[in-house]
GROMACS .gro file of N, CA and C in nm:
model
  360
    1MET      N    1  -3.056  -3.963  -3.321
    1MET     CA    2  -3.091  -3.837  -3.250
    1MET      C    3  -3.015  -3.850  -3.080
    2SER      N    4  -2.995  -3.790  -3.014
    2SER     CA    5  -2.922  -3.811  -2.885
    2SER      C    6  -2.988  -3.883  -2.791
    3ASP      N    7  -2.905  -3.958  -2.711
    3ASP     CA    8  -2.928  -4.032  -2.651
    3ASP      C    9  -3.006  -3.967  -2.472
    4ASP      N   10  -3.001  -3.857  -2.482
    4ASP     CA   11  -3.069  -3.780  -2.366
    4ASP      C   12  -3.170  -3.697  -2.384
    5ALA      N   13  -3.249  -3.750  -2.503
    5ALA     CA   14  -3.377  -3.657  -2.531
    5ALA      C   15  -3.462  -3.784  -2.574
    6CYS      N   16  -3.572  -3.759  -2.577
    6CYS     CA   17  -3.654  -3.864  -2.607
    6CYS      C   18  -3.676  -3.860  -2.737
    7GLU      N   19  -3.763  -3.968  -2.790
    7GLU     CA   20  -3.774  -3.953  -2.959
    7GLU      C   21  -3.916  -3.952  -2.982
    8LEU      N   22  -3.966  -3.955  -2.861
    8LEU     CA   23  -4.156  -3.905  -2.907
    8LEU      C   24  -4.198  -3.813  -2.818
    9LEU      N   25  -4.261  -3.719  -2.861
    9LEU     CA   26  -4.331  -3.618  -2.761
    9LEU      C   27  -4.466  -3.671  -2.715
   10CYS      N   28  -4.447  -3.713  -2.582
   10CYS     CA   29  -4.568  -3.757  -2.491
   10CYS      C   30  -4.562  -3.736  -2.391
   11ILE      N   31  -4.634  -3.640  -2.366
   11ILE     CA   32  -4.620  -3.545  -2.201
   11ILE      C   33  -4.800  -3.606  -2.137
   12ASP      N   34  -4.727  -3.624  -1.988
   12ASP     CA   35  -4.855  -3.687  -1.873
   12ASP      C   36  -4.895  -3.509  -1.882
   13PHE      N   37  -4.974  -3.461  -1.947
   13PHE     CA   38  -5.005  -3.325  -1.900
   13PHE      C   39  -5.042  -3.293  -1.784
   14ASP      N   40  -5.116  -3.394  -1.714
   14ASP     CA   41  -5.181  -3.337  -1.560
   14ASP      C   42  -5.021  -3.353  -1.500
   15HIS      N   43  -4.984  -3.446  -1.467
   15HIS     CA   44  -4.851  -3.448  -1.393
   15HIS      C   45  -4.773  -3.352  -1.446
   16ALA      N   46  -4.731  -3.323  -1.544
   16ALA     CA   47  -4.641  -3.234  -1.591
   16ALA      C   48  -4.671  -3.083  -1.542
   17GLU      N   49  -4.803  -3.019  -1.561
   17GLU     CA   50  -4.848  -2.928  -1.542
   17GLU      C   51  -4.825  -2.900  -1.375
   18SER      N   52  -4.894  -3.037  -1.274
   18SER     CA   53  -4.866  -3.006  -1.159
   18SER      C   54  -4.743  -2.987  -1.097
   19LEU      N   55  -4.639  -3.030  -1.165
   19LEU     CA   56  -4.483  -2.998  -1.157
   19LEU      C   57  -4.462  -2.880  -1.184
   20ARG      N   58  -4.477  -2.839  -1.291
   20ARG     CA   59  -4.508  -2.675  -1.312
   20ARG      C   60  -4.543  -2.611  -1.238
   21THR      N   61  -4.630  -2.577  -1.197
   21THR     CA   62  -4.678  -2.481  -1.116
   21THR      C   63  -4.670  -2.517  -0.986
   22ALA      N   64  -4.585  -2.629  -0.964
   22ALA     CA   65  -4.509  -2.624  -0.784
   22ALA      C   66  -4.384  -2.569  -0.793
   23LEU      N   67  -4.338  -2.527  -0.901
   23LEU     CA   68  -4.168  -2.467  -0.896
   23LEU      C   69  -4.190  -2.348  -0.866
   24PRO      N   70  -4.080  -2.296  -0.802
   24PRO     CA   71  -4.076  -2.158  -0.717
   24PRO      C   72  -4.060  -2.059  -0.821
   25ASP      N   73  -4.105  -1.945  -0.789
   25ASP     CA   74  -4.095  -1.870  -0.914
   25ASP      C   75  -3.984  -1.788  -0.949
   26GLU      N   76  -3.956  -1.742  -1.077
   26GLU     CA   77  -3.844  -1.708  -1.127
   26GLU      C   78  -3.727  -1.576  -1.016
   27ASP      N   79  -3.829  -1.519  -0.986
   27ASP     CA   80  -3.717  -1.426  -0.843
   27ASP      C   81  -3.658  -1.505  -0.769
   28LEU      N   82  -3.723  -1.573  -0.708
   28LEU     CA   83  -3.672  -1.654  -0.568
   28LEU      C   84  -3.523  -1.779  -0.648
   29LEU      N   85  -3.569  -1.841  -0.781
   29LEU     CA   86  -3.492  -1.932  -0.849
   29LEU      C   87  -3.348  -1.848  -0.834
   30ALA      N   88  -3.381  -1.706  -0.895
   30ALA     CA   89  -3.251  -1.620  -0.963
   30ALA      C   90  -3.187  -1.598  -0.833
   31ARG      N   91  -3.231  -1.575  -0.698
   31ARG     CA   92  -3.152  -1.544  -0.568
   31ARG      C   93  -3.114  -1.658  -0.496
   32ARG      N   94  -3.183  -1.755  -0.547
   32ARG     CA   95  -3.123  -1.925  -0.516
   32ARG      C   96  -2.997  -1.924  -0.602
   33ALA      N   97  -2.985  -1.928  -0.695
   33ALA     CA   98  -2.867  -1.937  -0.797
   33ALA      C   99  -2.768  -1.822  -0.775
   34GLU      N  100  -2.795  -1.693  -0.734
   34GLU     CA  101  -2.663  -1.597  -0.729
   34GLU      C  102  -2.603  -1.661  -0.579
   35ARG      N  103  -2.700  -1.705  -0.453
   35ARG     CA  104  -2.620  -1.721  -0.347
   35ARG      C  105  -2.505  -1.881  -0.372
   36LEU      N  106  -2.580  -1.976  -0.457
   36LEU     CA  107  -2.468  -2.078  -0.496
   36LEU      C  108  -2.375  -2.072  -0.567
   37ARG      N  109  -2.396  -1.966  -0.640
   37ARG     CA  110  -2.293  -1.909  -0.732
   37ARG      C  111  -2.195  -1.870  -0.637
   38ALA      N  112  -2.251  -1.764  -0.556
   38ALA     CA  113  -2.119  -1.673  -0.491
   38ALA      C  114  -2.004  -1.779  -0.390
   39LEU      N  115  -2.112  -1.913  -0.370
   39LEU     CA  116  -1.988  -2.007  -0.290
   39LEU      C  117  -1.934  -2.133  -0.379
   40GLY      N  118  -1.971  -2.093  -0.505
   40GLY     CA  119  -1.894  -2.180  -0.583
   40GLY      C  120  -1.776  -2.173  -0.658
   41GLU      N  121  -1.734  -2.115  -0.576
   41GLU     CA  122  -1.580  -2.045  -0.595
   41GLU      C  123  -1.458  -2.112  -0.508
   42PRO      N  124  -1.375  -2.152  -0.520
   42PRO     CA  125  -1.268  -2.220  -0.420
   42PRO      C  126  -1.238  -2.102  -0.319
   43THR      N  127  -1.206  -1.984  -0.352
   43THR     CA  128  -1.160  -1.895  -0.269
   43THR      C  129  -1.258  -1.818  -0.161
   44ARG      N  130  -1.346  -1.808  -0.229
   44ARG     CA  131  -1.454  -1.764  -0.137
   44ARG      C  132  -1.529  -1.835  -0.049
   45LEU      N  133  -1.530  -2.010  -0.108
   45LEU     CA  134  -1.548  -2.118   0.008
   45LEU      C  135  -1.446  -2.137   0.091
   46ARG      N  136  -1.345  -2.107   0.058
   46ARG     CA  137  -1.272  -2.083   0.172
   46ARG      C  138  -1.266  -1.965   0.294
   47ILE      N  139  -1.314  -1.846   0.221
   47ILE     CA  140  -1.340  -1.757   0.295
   47ILE      C  141  -1.450  -1.793   0.411
   48ALA      N  142  -1.574  -1.868   0.321
   48ALA     CA  143  -1.698  -1.892   0.417
   48ALA      C  144  -1.656  -1.997   0.514
   49HIS      N  145  -1.564  -2.083   0.497
   49HIS     CA  146  -1.527  -2.161   0.630
   49HIS      C  147  -1.435  -2.106   0.717
   50ALA      N  148  -1.351  -2.021   0.649
   50ALA     CA  149  -1.277  -1.948   0.758
   50ALA      C  150  -1.338  -1.869   0.866
   51LEU      N  151  -1.483  -1.803   0.792
   51LEU     CA  152  -1.587  -1.712   0.881
   51LEU      C  153  -1.651  -1.841   0.950
   52HIS      N  154  -1.706  -1.937   0.962
   52HIS     CA  155  -1.768  -2.031   1.025
   52HIS      C  156  -1.644  -2.058   1.150
   53VAL      N  157  -1.542  -2.090   1.118
   53VAL     CA  158  -1.473  -2.140   1.241
   53VAL      C  159  -1.424  -2.012   1.308
   54GLY      N  160  -1.376  -1.880   1.233
   54GLY     CA  161  -1.350  -1.773   1.325
   54GLY      C  162  -1.435  -1.698   1.335
   55ASP      N  163  -1.575  -1.691   1.317
   55ASP     CA  164  -1.673  -1.627   1.361
   55ASP      C  165  -1.650  -1.492   1.289
   56GLU      N  166  -1.595  -1.384   1.309
   56GLU     CA  167  -1.598  -1.233   1.281
   56GLU      C  168  -1.417  -1.242   1.258
   57LEU      N  169  -1.387  -1.188   1.120
   57LEU     CA  170  -1.248  -1.175   1.079
   57LEU      C  171  -1.234  -1.023   1.028
   58CYS      N  172  -1.113  -0.971   1.014
   58CYS     CA  173  -1.101  -0.863   0.942
   58CYS      C  174  -1.065  -0.879   0.797
   59VAL      N  175  -1.036  -0.819   0.730
   59VAL     CA  176  -0.964  -0.873   0.533
   59VAL      C  177  -0.825  -0.910   0.564
   60CYS      N  178  -0.735  -0.843   0.688
   60CYS     CA  179  -0.635  -0.858   0.672
   60CYS      C  180  -0.614  -0.996   0.695
   61ASP      N  181  -0.701  -1.032   0.824
   61ASP     CA  182  -0.697  -1.171   0.879
   61ASP      C  183  -0.723  -1.282   0.789
   62LEU      N  184  -0.843  -1.250   0.719
   62LEU     CA  185  -0.912  -1.340   0.626
   62LEU      C  186  -0.766  -1.373   0.502
   63ALA      N  187  -0.730  -1.261   0.461
   63ALA     CA  188  -0.618  -1.272   0.358
   63ALA      C  189  -0.491  -1.410   0.406
   64TRP      N  190  -0.458  -1.355   0.511
   64TRP     CA  191  -0.340  -1.457   0.556
   64TRP      C  192  -0.425  -1.580   0.559
   65ILE      N  193  -0.537  -1.624   0.638
   65ILE     CA  194  -0.640  -1.758   0.650
   65ILE      C  195  -0.617  -1.788   0.548
   66VAL      N  196  -0.666  -1.780   0.423
   66VAL     CA  197  -0.683  -1.813   0.289
   66VAL      C  198  -0.577  -1.804   0.200
   67GLY      N  199  -0.480  -1.706   0.245
   67GLY     CA  200  -0.324  -1.713   0.158
   67GLY      C  201  -0.360  -1.653   0.025
   68ALA      N  202  -0.447  -1.525   0.034
   68ALA     CA  203  -0.473  -1.484  -0.093
   68ALA      C  204  -0.435  -1.328  -0.083
   69SER      N  205  -0.457  -1.225  -0.147
   69SER     CA  206  -0.400  -1.078  -0.146
   69SER      C  207  -0.552  -0.985  -0.078
   70LYS      N  208  -0.495  -0.912   0.015
   70LYS     CA  209  -0.637  -0.835   0.067
   70LYS      C  210  -0.735  -0.785  -0.033
   71GLY      N  211  -0.657  -0.735  -0.154
   71GLY     CA  212  -0.752  -0.703  -0.266
   71GLY      C  213  -0.847  -0.798  -0.335
   72LEU      N  214  -0.774  -0.908  -0.344
   72LEU     CA  215  -0.848  -1.032  -0.400
   72LEU      C  216  -0.963  -1.096  -0.285
   73VAL      N  217  -0.908  -1.115  -0.163
   73VAL     CA  218  -1.032  -1.123  -0.060
   73VAL      C  219  -1.110  -1.011  -0.031
   74SER      N  220  -1.086  -0.867  -0.067
   74SER     CA  221  -1.173  -0.790  -0.064
   74SER      C  222  -1.312  -0.794  -0.145
   75HIS      N  223  -1.270  -0.811  -0.275
   75HIS     CA  224  -1.369  -0.869  -0.396
   75HIS      C  225  -1.431  -0.965  -0.371
   76HIS      N  226  -1.355  -1.041  -0.307
   76HIS     CA  227  -1.460  -1.166  -0.296
   76HIS      C  228  -1.564  -1.171  -0.190
   77LEU      N  229  -1.503  -1.082  -0.076
   77LEU     CA  230  -1.598  -1.026   0.012
   77LEU      C  231  -1.738  -0.960  -0.012
   78ARG      N  232  -1.714  -0.887  -0.096
   78ARG     CA  233  -1.791  -0.790  -0.182
   78ARG      C  234  -1.904  -0.889  -0.270
   79LEU      N  235  -1.871  -1.009  -0.331
   79LEU     CA  236  -1.951  -1.083  -0.391
   79LEU      C  237  -2.025  -1.133  -0.273
   80LEU      N  238  -1.975  -1.195  -0.209
   80LEU     CA  239  -2.045  -1.240  -0.068
   80LEU      C  240  -2.143  -1.175  -0.021
   81ARG      N  241  -2.090  -1.049   0.048
   81ARG     CA  242  -2.216  -0.971   0.070
   81ARG      C  243  -2.352  -0.946  -0.008
   82ALA      N  244  -2.310  -0.922  -0.134
   82ALA     CA  245  -2.387  -0.854  -0.236
   82ALA      C  246  -2.462  -1.011  -0.250
   83ALA      N  247  -2.457  -1.122  -0.247
   83ALA     CA  248  -2.513  -1.221  -0.228
   83ALA      C  249  -2.605  -1.258  -0.107
   84GLY      N  250  -2.567  -1.202  -0.011
   84GLY     CA  251  -2.631  -1.191   0.126
   84GLY      C  252  -2.586  -1.305   0.227
   85LEU      N  253  -2.491  -1.362   0.151
   85LEU     CA  254  -2.408  -1.424   0.260
   85LEU      C  255  -2.273  -1.383   0.351
   86VAL      N  256  -2.286  -1.299   0.350
   86VAL     CA  257  -2.179  -1.240   0.491
   86VAL      C  258  -2.224  -1.095   0.543
   87ALA      N  259  -2.223  -1.034   0.656
   87ALA     CA  260  -2.240  -0.892   0.706
   87ALA      C  261  -2.117  -0.856   0.732
   88SER      N  262  -2.124  -0.701   0.752
   88SER     CA  263  -1.996  -0.657   0.807
   88SER      C  264  -2.043  -0.549   0.878
   89ARG      N  265  -1.921  -0.504   0.996
   89ARG     CA  266  -1.959  -0.381   1.067
   89ARG      C  267  -1.805  -0.338   1.059
   90ARG      N  268  -1.808  -0.207   1.062
   90ARG     CA  269  -1.687  -0.110   1.110
   90ARG      C  270  -1.668  -0.072   1.235
   91GLU      N  271  -1.536  -0.137   1.260
   91GLU     CA  272  -1.487  -0.111   1.407
   91GLU      C  273  -1.320  -0.026   1.362
   92GLY      N  274  -1.333   0.083   1.385
   92GLY     CA  275  -1.238   0.183   1.364
   92GLY      C  276  -1.192   0.203   1.217
   93LYS      N  277  -1.084   0.177   1.202
   93LYS     CA  278  -1.044   0.161   1.064
   93LYS      C  279  -1.045   0.038   1.006
   94LEU      N  280  -1.115  -0.082   1.071
   94LEU     CA  281  -1.132  -0.207   1.075
   94LEU      C  282  -1.274  -0.241   0.980
   95VAL      N  283  -1.274  -0.328   0.871
   95VAL     CA  284  -1.401  -0.379   0.816
   95VAL      C  285  -1.399  -0.533   0.895
   96MET      N  286  -1.514  -0.557   1.000
   96MET     CA  287  -1.509  -0.711   1.046
   96MET      C  288  -1.626  -0.763   0.968
   97TYR      N  289  -1.590  -0.914   0.913
   97TYR     CA  290  -1.701  -0.967   0.831
   97TYR      C  291  -1.717  -1.119   0.932
   98ARG      N  292  -1.878  -1.151   0.893
   98ARG     CA  293  -1.896  -1.265   0.959
   98ARG      C  294  -2.009  -1.308   0.859
   99LEU      N  295  -2.047  -1.465   0.893
   99LEU     CA  296  -2.157  -1.498   0.785
   99LEU      C  297  -2.246  -1.461   0.851
  100SER      N  298  -2.372  -1.424   0.766
  100SER     CA  299  -2.503  -1.379   0.801
  100SER      C  300  -2.558  -1.529   0.796
  101ALA      N  301  -2.663  -1.528   0.836
  101ALA     CA  302  -2.760  -1.603   0.896
  101ALA      C  303  -2.768  -1.716   0.760
  102ASP      N  304  -2.804  -1.647   0.641
  102ASP     CA  305  -2.862  -1.696   0.539
  102ASP      C  306  -2.688  -1.794   0.468
  103GLY      N  307  -2.577  -1.696   0.517
  103GLY     CA  308  -2.458  -1.779   0.475
  103GLY      C  309  -2.454  -1.872   0.579
  104SER      N  310  -2.465  -1.876   0.691
  104SER     CA  311  -2.425  -1.993   0.791
  104SER      C  312  -2.508  -2.123   0.748
  105GLY      N  313  -2.613  -2.084   0.705
  105GLY     CA  314  -2.727  -2.194   0.643
  105GLY      C  315  -2.687  -2.260   0.516
  106LEU      N  316  -2.644  -2.191   0.444
  106LEU     CA  317  -2.600  -2.265   0.288
  106LEU      C  318  -2.481  -2.303   0.345
  107LEU      N  319  -2.384  -2.271   0.400
  107LEU     CA  320  -2.251  -2.349   0.433
  107LEU      C  321  -2.286  -2.438   0.498
  108ALA      N  322  -2.353  -2.509   0.615
  108ALA     CA  323  -2.413  -2.576   0.650
  108ALA      C  324  -2.475  -2.680   0.545
  109ALA      N  325  -2.572  -2.645   0.464
  109ALA     CA  326  -2.597  -2.743   0.371
  109ALA      C  327  -2.547  -2.778   0.288
  110VAL      N  328  -2.390  -2.702   0.260
  110VAL     CA  329  -2.340  -2.754   0.145
  110VAL      C  330  -2.258  -2.883   0.236
  111ARG      N  331  -2.199  -2.820   0.353
  111ARG     CA  332  -2.099  -2.948   0.443
  111ARG      C  333  -2.196  -3.041   0.440
  112SER      N  334  -2.305  -3.044   0.499
  112SER     CA  335  -2.380  -3.171   0.492
  112SER      C  336  -2.396  -3.249   0.359
  113LEU      N  337  -2.414  -3.192   0.290
  113LEU     CA  338  -2.454  -3.262   0.117
  113LEU      C  339  -2.300  -3.363   0.074
  114GLU      N  340  -2.216  -3.286   0.114
  114GLU     CA  341  -2.087  -3.326   0.079
  114GLU      C  342  -2.064  -3.429   0.194
  115ALA      N  343  -2.060  -3.455   0.319
  115ALA     CA  344  -2.070  -3.548   0.373
  115ALA      C  345  -2.139  -3.680   0.338
  116GLN      N  346  -2.279  -3.638   0.270
  116GLN     CA  347  -2.363  -3.769   0.253
  116GLN      C  348  -2.301  -3.805   0.083
  117VAL      N  349  -2.233  -3.715   0.036
  117VAL     CA  350  -2.229  -3.761  -0.103
  117VAL      C  351  -2.049  -3.800  -0.094
  118TYR      N  352  -1.984  -3.774  -0.054
  118TYR     CA  353  -1.823  -3.843  -0.033
  118TYR      C  354  -1.801  -3.862   0.172
  119PRO      N  355  -1.901  -3.985   0.199
  119PRO     CA  356  -1.832  -3.961   0.321
  119PRO      C  357  -1.687  -4.006   0.360
  120ALA      N  358  -1.668  -3.995   0.478
  120ALA     CA  359  -1.541  -4.002   0.541
  120ALA      C  360  -1.513  -4.166   0.519
   0.00000   0.00000   0.00000
């Protein structure tokens, strides 16, 4: 038998049921997972950090800052926007991007967790 599974079926039903009913609903968990996945890629995380520091940036500037092509940065920005982590606005021929409130909050949580797990 595997070392990571119980050998017997022994459930504290009352305790297990109280924990099961306390879990968030599936839709909320799916949205949270989508947002975590969106930041779970190095280029997207670099973009989020750049937006955190730079406040509002266009694709051209972001591409230069993170060292990636404009096409790749645009692709990642679409994914971040779909996850609700960045917002955009058009300014003439430019599209300006910034972290949304949710994006700022999630990035702050990631940075805080990182500082706790990997202290300087």
